[in-house]
Amino acid sequence: AQSVTQLDSQVPVFEEAPVELRCNYSSSVSVYLFWYVQYPNQGLQLLLKYLSGSTLVKGINGFEAEFNKSQTSFHLRKPSVHISDTAEYFCAVSGASYGKLTFGQGTILTVHP
Amino acid sequence: ETGVTQTPRHLVMGMTNKKSLKCEQHLGHNAMYWYKQSAKKPLELMFVYNFKEQTENNSVPSRFSPECPNSSHVFLHLHTLQPEDSALYLCASSQDTGRVNTEAFFGQGTRLTVV
């Protein structure tokens, strides 16, 4: 069984400040990890994914995440956020079946001017 | 345009109604998924189809009935729903369930309100 915990339900931050959205997972098998973003009234868009290889993964819109196996974490970071980054962010994990994703509860990122 | 289109975008239905949600993908994928997104709860996987065959039913009540006539289309038939079924229903597709080097693409969802 797999589970994902996003440690913060809401993260407020000022424009141009750095941000980190935290994600921890548990799984009994090898995992593949993802971050998705959901803008208001939209579906989910993939930001980045970790399948194998380098533990630092770069995604779209200047986001990156680091896979830490020992801490079972996959935190999302951005060095300088914009107003347009305001959205809900979901961490997800899959095992052998790729599209069968287990999602965290989501983190609402609000960027203030 | 994500390549996955869901209709309708919004639906209000009574508890005695019968309605259907439609999802279509133009990506040449073979796997399709239905997810439920309720307020303050994680997204829940409902059904998985791979090459038109249902491979997973995540203990979904029988008032939700999926149908997959071909790899490009999947429907979710709804009947005698409850108010707690009000949610955003998301469809997704991927190359197939056995490949790990592809991503799942999501539609924009159908916002369902049961009154």
Tab-separated table of C-alpha atoms in Angstrom:
chain	number	residue	atom	x	y	z
A	1	ALA	CA	0.000	0.000	0.000
A	2	GLN	CA	1.106	3.543	-0.677
A	3	SER	CA	0.295	6.832	1.001
A	4	VAL	CA	1.262	10.453	0.566
A	5	THR	CA	1.261	13.191	3.177
A	6	GLN	CA	1.523	16.835	2.279
A	7	LEU	CA	2.533	18.508	5.470
A	8	ASP	CA	1.037	21.935	4.818
A	9	SER	CA	-2.528	22.515	3.675
A	10	GLN	CA	-1.885	26.187	2.938
A	11	VAL	CA	1.295	28.123	2.258
A	12	PRO	CA	1.118	31.912	1.940
A	13	VAL	CA	4.175	33.643	0.544
A	14	PHE	CA	5.114	37.021	-0.901
A	15	GLU	CA	6.012	37.477	-4.535
A	16	GLU	CA	9.685	36.824	-5.375
A	17	ALA	CA	10.225	34.902	-2.134
A	18	PRO	CA	11.390	31.280	-2.175
A	19	VAL	CA	8.929	28.513	-1.376
A	20	GLU	CA	9.057	24.859	-0.368
A	21	LEU	CA	6.035	22.578	-0.411
A	22	ARG	CA	6.623	19.439	1.599
A	23	CYS	CA	5.668	15.914	0.657
A	24	ASN	CA	6.374	12.616	2.409
A	25	TYR	CA	5.383	9.201	1.147
A	26	SER	CA	5.296	5.626	2.281
A	27	SER	CA	5.438	2.591	0.072
A	28	SER	CA	6.474	-1.030	0.278
A	29	VAL	CA	7.729	-1.069	-3.319
A	30	SER	CA	9.812	1.168	-5.547
A	31	VAL	CA	7.973	4.357	-6.268
A	32	TYR	CA	7.631	6.951	-8.923
A	33	LEU	CA	6.892	10.444	-7.656
A	34	PHE	CA	5.069	13.382	-9.189
A	35	TRP	CA	3.982	16.907	-8.517
A	36	TYR	CA	0.874	18.232	-10.203
A	37	VAL	CA	-0.569	21.746	-10.178
A	38	GLN	CA	-4.243	22.627	-10.359
A	39	TYR	CA	-5.318	26.151	-11.210
A	40	PRO	CA	-8.881	27.231	-10.309
A	41	ASN	CA	-11.535	25.423	-12.353
A	42	GLN	CA	-8.892	23.421	-14.201
A	43	GLY	CA	-7.670	19.862	-14.308
A	44	LEU	CA	-4.249	18.738	-13.129
A	45	GLN	CA	-1.065	19.592	-14.985
A	46	LEU	CA	2.187	17.724	-14.449
A	47	LEU	CA	4.964	19.916	-13.008
A	48	LEU	CA	7.689	17.289	-12.722
A	49	LYS	CA	8.320	13.633	-12.075
A	50	TYR	CA	10.933	11.371	-10.570
A	51	LEU	CA	11.273	7.946	-12.155
A	52	SER	CA	14.951	7.122	-11.621
A	53	GLY	CA	18.423	8.634	-11.917
A	54	SER	CA	19.313	12.041	-10.544
A	55	THR	CA	17.484	12.820	-7.332
A	56	LEU	CA	17.138	16.493	-8.251
A	57	VAL	CA	14.386	16.887	-10.788
A	58	LYS	CA	13.644	20.063	-12.679
A	59	GLY	CA	10.186	20.796	-13.984
A	60	ILE	CA	8.185	23.479	-15.711
A	61	ASN	CA	7.708	27.045	-14.515
A	62	GLY	CA	11.008	27.058	-12.600
A	63	PHE	CA	10.013	24.390	-10.082
A	64	GLU	CA	12.312	21.612	-8.896
A	65	ALA	CA	12.047	18.762	-6.429
A	66	GLU	CA	14.494	16.511	-4.661
A	67	PHE	CA	13.892	12.837	-4.027
A	68	ASN	CA	15.253	11.763	-0.648
A	69	LYS	CA	14.892	8.036	-0.224
A	70	SER	CA	16.166	7.886	3.347
A	71	GLN	CA	13.669	10.503	4.472
A	72	THR	CA	10.961	9.294	2.077
A	73	SER	CA	10.418	12.845	0.932
A	74	PHE	CA	9.901	14.649	-2.348
A	75	HIS	CA	9.726	18.341	-1.511
A	76	LEU	CA	8.906	20.898	-4.192
A	77	ARG	CA	10.851	24.160	-4.354
A	78	LYS	CA	10.985	27.359	-6.316
A	79	PRO	CA	13.592	30.071	-5.610
A	80	SER	CA	11.346	33.002	-6.550
A	81	VAL	CA	7.574	32.750	-6.909
A	82	HIS	CA	5.211	34.802	-9.019
A	83	ILE	CA	1.585	35.775	-8.525
A	84	SER	CA	0.724	33.328	-11.306
A	85	ASP	CA	2.018	30.432	-9.198
A	86	THR	CA	-1.038	30.748	-6.960
A	87	ALA	CA	-2.713	27.354	-7.258
A	88	GLU	CA	-3.151	24.032	-5.491
A	89	TYR	CA	-0.260	21.603	-5.677
A	90	PHE	CA	-0.553	17.853	-5.373
A	91	CYS	CA	2.150	15.333	-4.645
A	92	ALA	CA	1.464	11.842	-5.974
A	93	VAL	CA	3.082	8.417	-5.990
A	94	SER	CA	2.663	5.388	-8.197
A	95	GLY	CA	4.127	1.918	-8.001
A	96	ALA	CA	4.189	-0.610	-10.779
A	97	SER	CA	1.138	0.833	-12.494
A	98	TYR	CA	1.988	4.259	-13.765
A	99	GLY	CA	-1.300	6.020	-14.102
A	100	LYS	CA	-2.653	4.585	-10.887
A	101	LEU	CA	-1.686	7.516	-8.718
A	102	THR	CA	-2.117	7.977	-4.991
A	103	PHE	CA	-2.416	11.660	-4.176
A	104	GLY	CA	-1.707	13.750	-1.137
A	105	GLN	CA	-4.303	16.113	0.270
A	106	GLY	CA	-2.969	19.081	-1.658
A	107	THR	CA	-1.263	22.334	-0.660
A	108	ILE	CA	-2.776	25.663	-1.580
A	109	LEU	CA	-0.013	28.093	-2.470
A	110	THR	CA	-1.072	31.733	-2.308
A	111	VAL	CA	1.387	34.311	-3.590
A	112	HIS	CA	0.776	37.835	-2.314
A	113	PRO	CA	2.053	41.003	-4.010
B	1	GLU	CA	-5.853	22.033	-24.509
B	2	THR	CA	-4.564	18.990	-22.660
B	3	GLY	CA	-5.675	16.363	-25.154
B	4	VAL	CA	-8.230	15.020	-22.698
B	5	THR	CA	-11.703	16.528	-22.981
B	6	GLN	CA	-14.472	16.079	-20.470
B	7	THR	CA	-18.125	16.986	-20.948
B	8	PRO	CA	-20.099	18.499	-19.465
B	9	ARG	CA	-17.951	20.871	-17.404
B	10	HIS	CA	-20.751	21.401	-14.915
B	11	LEU	CA	-23.738	19.208	-14.037
B	12	VAL	CA	-26.522	19.604	-11.516
B	13	MET	CA	-28.720	16.583	-11.021
B	14	GLY	CA	-31.403	15.369	-8.682
B	15	MET	CA	-31.034	12.210	-6.679
B	16	THR	CA	-33.467	10.341	-8.905
B	17	ASN	CA	-31.893	11.422	-12.209
B	18	LYS	CA	-29.718	9.428	-14.555
B	19	LYS	CA	-26.867	11.231	-16.267
B	20	SER	CA	-23.550	10.402	-17.909
B	21	LEU	CA	-20.138	12.003	-17.899
B	22	LYS	CA	-18.020	11.703	-21.023
B	23	CYS	CA	-14.268	11.696	-21.443
B	24	GLU	CA	-12.383	11.614	-24.725
B	25	GLN	CA	-8.650	11.611	-25.365
B	26	HIS	CA	-6.851	12.396	-28.611
B	27	LEU	CA	-3.407	11.258	-27.472
B	28	GLY	CA	-3.398	7.705	-28.744
B	29	HIS	CA	-3.327	6.350	-25.192
B	30	ASN	CA	-4.605	2.978	-24.107
B	31	ALA	CA	-5.273	3.532	-20.421
B	32	MET	CA	-7.990	5.735	-18.971
B	33	TYR	CA	-8.878	6.599	-15.414
B	34	TRP	CA	-11.675	8.173	-13.392
B	35	TYR	CA	-10.795	10.107	-10.259
B	36	LYS	CA	-13.044	11.821	-7.718
B	37	GLN	CA	-11.940	15.071	-6.093
B	38	SER	CA	-14.023	16.040	-3.065
B	39	ALA	CA	-13.540	19.089	-0.911
B	40	LYS	CA	-10.880	18.582	1.770
B	41	LYS	CA	-10.089	15.013	0.655
B	42	PRO	CA	-7.314	13.630	-1.512
B	43	LEU	CA	-8.099	12.676	-5.072
B	44	GLU	CA	-9.513	9.167	-5.114
B	45	LEU	CA	-8.947	6.719	-7.944
B	46	MET	CA	-12.277	5.185	-8.947
B	47	PHE	CA	-11.763	3.069	-12.068
B	48	VAL	CA	-8.963	2.058	-14.409
B	49	TYR	CA	-9.326	0.802	-17.973
B	50	ASN	CA	-6.410	-0.599	-19.949
B	51	PHE	CA	-6.989	-1.505	-23.602
B	52	LYS	CA	-10.752	-1.197	-22.968
B	53	GLU	CA	-10.700	-3.714	-20.143
B	54	GLN	CA	-11.549	-2.612	-16.614
B	55	THR	CA	-8.528	-3.450	-14.488
B	56	GLU	CA	-9.505	-1.713	-11.307
B	57	ASN	CA	-12.651	-0.787	-9.409
B	58	ASN	CA	-11.638	0.896	-6.196
B	59	SER	CA	-14.692	-0.196	-4.192
B	60	VAL	CA	-16.894	2.331	-5.947
B	61	PRO	CA	-20.651	2.155	-5.199
B	62	SER	CA	-22.738	0.629	-7.951
B	63	ARG	CA	-24.583	3.916	-8.510
B	64	PHE	CA	-21.452	4.804	-10.520
B	65	SER	CA	-21.202	2.656	-13.641
B	66	PRO	CA	-18.273	3.114	-16.029
B	67	GLU	CA	-18.184	2.199	-19.687
B	68	CYS	CA	-15.239	2.111	-22.072
B	69	PRO	CA	-16.346	1.414	-25.655
B	70	ASN	CA	-12.864	2.035	-27.088
B	71	SER	CA	-9.461	3.240	-25.967
B	72	SER	CA	-10.317	6.863	-26.737
B	73	HIS	CA	-13.548	7.170	-24.779
B	74	VAL	CA	-14.734	6.437	-21.299
B	75	PHE	CA	-18.079	7.233	-19.721
B	76	LEU	CA	-19.267	7.412	-16.158
B	77	HIS	CA	-22.970	6.672	-15.869
B	78	LEU	CA	-24.651	8.084	-12.795
B	79	HIS	CA	-27.939	7.066	-11.193
B	80	THR	CA	-29.625	7.571	-7.826
B	81	LEU	CA	-26.711	9.594	-6.519
B	82	GLN	CA	-26.456	11.075	-3.042
B	83	PRO	CA	-25.567	14.657	-2.101
B	84	GLU	CA	-22.198	13.421	-0.798
B	85	ASP	CA	-21.361	12.384	-4.363
B	86	SER	CA	-21.068	16.057	-5.274
B	87	ALA	CA	-17.463	16.542	-6.363
B	88	LEU	CA	-15.133	17.244	-9.262
B	89	TYR	CA	-14.783	14.138	-11.401
B	90	LEU	CA	-11.515	13.984	-13.279
B	91	CYS	CA	-10.630	11.770	-16.188
B	92	ALA	CA	-7.041	10.950	-17.097
B	93	SER	CA	-5.209	8.905	-19.691
B	94	SER	CA	-1.746	7.418	-20.084
B	95	GLN	CA	0.038	5.280	-22.649
B	96	ASP	CA	-0.945	2.155	-20.765
B	97	THR	CA	-0.797	0.968	-17.194
B	98	GLY	CA	2.341	-1.103	-17.686
B	99	ARG	CA	4.653	1.703	-18.794
B	100	VAL	CA	6.401	3.860	-16.258
B	101	ASN	CA	8.119	6.342	-18.526
B	102	THR	CA	4.970	8.184	-19.544
B	103	GLU	CA	2.790	10.617	-17.713
B	104	ALA	CA	-0.907	10.755	-16.968
B	105	PHE	CA	-2.783	13.586	-18.682
B	106	PHE	CA	-5.855	14.977	-16.978
B	107	GLY	CA	-8.990	16.566	-18.333
B	108	GLN	CA	-10.464	19.703	-16.819
B	109	GLY	CA	-13.065	17.775	-14.891
B	110	THR	CA	-16.824	17.782	-14.493
B	111	ARG	CA	-18.136	19.664	-11.481
B	112	LEU	CA	-21.093	17.576	-10.283
B	113	THR	CA	-23.665	18.853	-7.825
B	114	VAL	CA	-26.319	16.467	-6.534
B	115	VAL	CA	-29.402	18.168	-5.122
